[in-house]
PDB file of C-alpha atoms in Angstrom:
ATOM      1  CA  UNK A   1       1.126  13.931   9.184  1.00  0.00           C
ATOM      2  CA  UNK A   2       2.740  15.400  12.593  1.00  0.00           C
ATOM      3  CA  UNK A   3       3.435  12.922  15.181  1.00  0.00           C
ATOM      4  CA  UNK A   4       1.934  13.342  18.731  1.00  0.00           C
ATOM      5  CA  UNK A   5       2.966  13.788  22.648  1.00  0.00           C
ATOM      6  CA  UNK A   6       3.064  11.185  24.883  1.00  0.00           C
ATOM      7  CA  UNK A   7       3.419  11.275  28.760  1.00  0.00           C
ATOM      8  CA  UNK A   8       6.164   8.753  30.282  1.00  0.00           C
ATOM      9  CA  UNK A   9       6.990   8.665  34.161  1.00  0.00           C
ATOM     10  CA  UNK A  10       5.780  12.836  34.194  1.00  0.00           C
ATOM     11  CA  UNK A  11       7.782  13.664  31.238  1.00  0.00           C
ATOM     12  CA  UNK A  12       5.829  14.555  28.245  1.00  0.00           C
ATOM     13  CA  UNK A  13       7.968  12.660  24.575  1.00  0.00           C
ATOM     14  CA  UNK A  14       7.391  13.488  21.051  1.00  0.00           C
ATOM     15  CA  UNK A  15       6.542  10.416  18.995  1.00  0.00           C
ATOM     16  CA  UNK A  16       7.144  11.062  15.562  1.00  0.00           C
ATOM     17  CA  UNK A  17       6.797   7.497  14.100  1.00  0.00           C
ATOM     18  CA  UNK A  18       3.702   7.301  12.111  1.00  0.00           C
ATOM     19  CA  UNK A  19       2.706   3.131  11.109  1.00  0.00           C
ATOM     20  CA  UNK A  20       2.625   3.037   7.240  1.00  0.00           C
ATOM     21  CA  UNK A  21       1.750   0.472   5.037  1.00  0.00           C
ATOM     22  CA  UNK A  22       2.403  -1.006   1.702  1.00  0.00           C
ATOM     23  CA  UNK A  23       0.661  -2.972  -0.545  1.00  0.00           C
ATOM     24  CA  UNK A  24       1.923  -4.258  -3.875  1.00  0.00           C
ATOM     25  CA  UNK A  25      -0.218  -5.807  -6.086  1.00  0.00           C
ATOM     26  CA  UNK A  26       0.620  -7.619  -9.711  1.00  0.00           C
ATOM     27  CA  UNK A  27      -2.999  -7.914 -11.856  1.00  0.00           C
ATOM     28  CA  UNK A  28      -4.247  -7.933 -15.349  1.00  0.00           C
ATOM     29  CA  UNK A  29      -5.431  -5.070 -16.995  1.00  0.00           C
ATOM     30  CA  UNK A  30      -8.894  -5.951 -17.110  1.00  0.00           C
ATOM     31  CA  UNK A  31      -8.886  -6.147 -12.977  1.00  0.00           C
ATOM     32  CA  UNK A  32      -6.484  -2.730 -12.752  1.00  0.00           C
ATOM     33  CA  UNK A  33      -9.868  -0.337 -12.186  1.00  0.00           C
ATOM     34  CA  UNK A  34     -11.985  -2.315 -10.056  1.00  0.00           C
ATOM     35  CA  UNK A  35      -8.905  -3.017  -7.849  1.00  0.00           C
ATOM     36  CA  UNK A  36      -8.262   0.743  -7.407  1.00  0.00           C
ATOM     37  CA  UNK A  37     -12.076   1.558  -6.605  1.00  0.00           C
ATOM     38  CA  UNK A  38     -11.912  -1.426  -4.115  1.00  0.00           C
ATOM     39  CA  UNK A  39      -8.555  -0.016  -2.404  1.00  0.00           C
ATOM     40  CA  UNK A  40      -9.504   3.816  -2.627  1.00  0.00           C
ATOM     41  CA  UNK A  41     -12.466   3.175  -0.816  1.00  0.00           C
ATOM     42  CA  UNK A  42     -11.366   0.747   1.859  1.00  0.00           C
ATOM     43  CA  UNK A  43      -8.437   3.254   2.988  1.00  0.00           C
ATOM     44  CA  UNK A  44     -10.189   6.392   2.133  1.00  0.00           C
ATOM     45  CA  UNK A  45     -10.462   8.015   5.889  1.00  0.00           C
ATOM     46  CA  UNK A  46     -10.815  12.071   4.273  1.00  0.00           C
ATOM     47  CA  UNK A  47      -7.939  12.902   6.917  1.00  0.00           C
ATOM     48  CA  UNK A  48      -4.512  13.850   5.620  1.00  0.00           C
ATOM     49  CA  UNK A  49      -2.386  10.689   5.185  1.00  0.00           C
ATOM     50  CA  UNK A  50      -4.621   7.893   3.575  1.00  0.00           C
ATOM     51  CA  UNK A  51      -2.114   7.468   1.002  1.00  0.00           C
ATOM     52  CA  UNK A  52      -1.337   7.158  -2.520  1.00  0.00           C
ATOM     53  CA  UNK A  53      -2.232   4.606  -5.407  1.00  0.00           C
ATOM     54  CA  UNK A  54       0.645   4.178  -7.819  1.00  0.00           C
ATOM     55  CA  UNK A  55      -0.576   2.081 -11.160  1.00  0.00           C
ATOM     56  CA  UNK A  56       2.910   1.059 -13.675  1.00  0.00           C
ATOM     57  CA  UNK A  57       3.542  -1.609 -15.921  1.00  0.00           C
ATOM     58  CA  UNK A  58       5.141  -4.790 -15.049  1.00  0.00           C
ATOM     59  CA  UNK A  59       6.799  -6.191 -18.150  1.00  0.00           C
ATOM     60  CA  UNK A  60       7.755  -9.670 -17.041  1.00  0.00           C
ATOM     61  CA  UNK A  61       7.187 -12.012 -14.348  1.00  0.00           C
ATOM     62  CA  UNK A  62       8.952 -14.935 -13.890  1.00  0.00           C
ATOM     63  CA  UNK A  63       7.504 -17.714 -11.610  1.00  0.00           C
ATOM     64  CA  UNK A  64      11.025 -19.023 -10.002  1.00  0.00           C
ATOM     65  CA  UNK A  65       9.581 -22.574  -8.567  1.00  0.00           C
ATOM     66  CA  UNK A  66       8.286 -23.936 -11.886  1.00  0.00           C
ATOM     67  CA  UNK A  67       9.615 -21.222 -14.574  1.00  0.00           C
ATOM     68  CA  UNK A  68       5.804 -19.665 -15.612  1.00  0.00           C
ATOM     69  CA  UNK A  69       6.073 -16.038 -17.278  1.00  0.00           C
ATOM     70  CA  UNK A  70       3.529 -13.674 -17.751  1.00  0.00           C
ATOM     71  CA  UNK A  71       0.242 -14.347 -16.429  1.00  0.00           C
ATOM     72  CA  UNK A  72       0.718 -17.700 -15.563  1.00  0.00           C
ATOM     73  CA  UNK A  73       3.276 -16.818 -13.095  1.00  0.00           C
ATOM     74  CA  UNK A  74       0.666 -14.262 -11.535  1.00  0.00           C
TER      75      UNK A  74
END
């Protein structure tokens, strides 16, 4: 993932900022494969840099507003 050369005013620049994004997503277990079939082929390019999936456990989640936990709150 090199950055690339731009030319400004006859001088040529490096850019080395590369646009990245993240998505977080909270779902139940039964959704957890489809999601990451859905999101490995929408981003999938076959070019160096189409990213990672990372899959962990959320133990809690507390809805602040009303005070829901677990999957109510999601």
């Amino acid at each position: 993932q090199k950055g690339h050369t731009e030319l400004y005013r006859g001088a040529e620049y490096v850019v080395d900022f590369l646009p990245k994004v993240k998505i977080e997503v909270v779902l139940g277990d039964d959704a957890v494969e489809g999601a990451i079939e859905a999101i490995r082929k929408a981003a999938q390019t076959g070019r160096i840099g189409d990213g990672k999936i990372f899959v962990s456990n959320i133990e809690e989640v507390v809805r602040i507003r009303t005070g829901e936990t677990g999957m109510d709150a999601v």
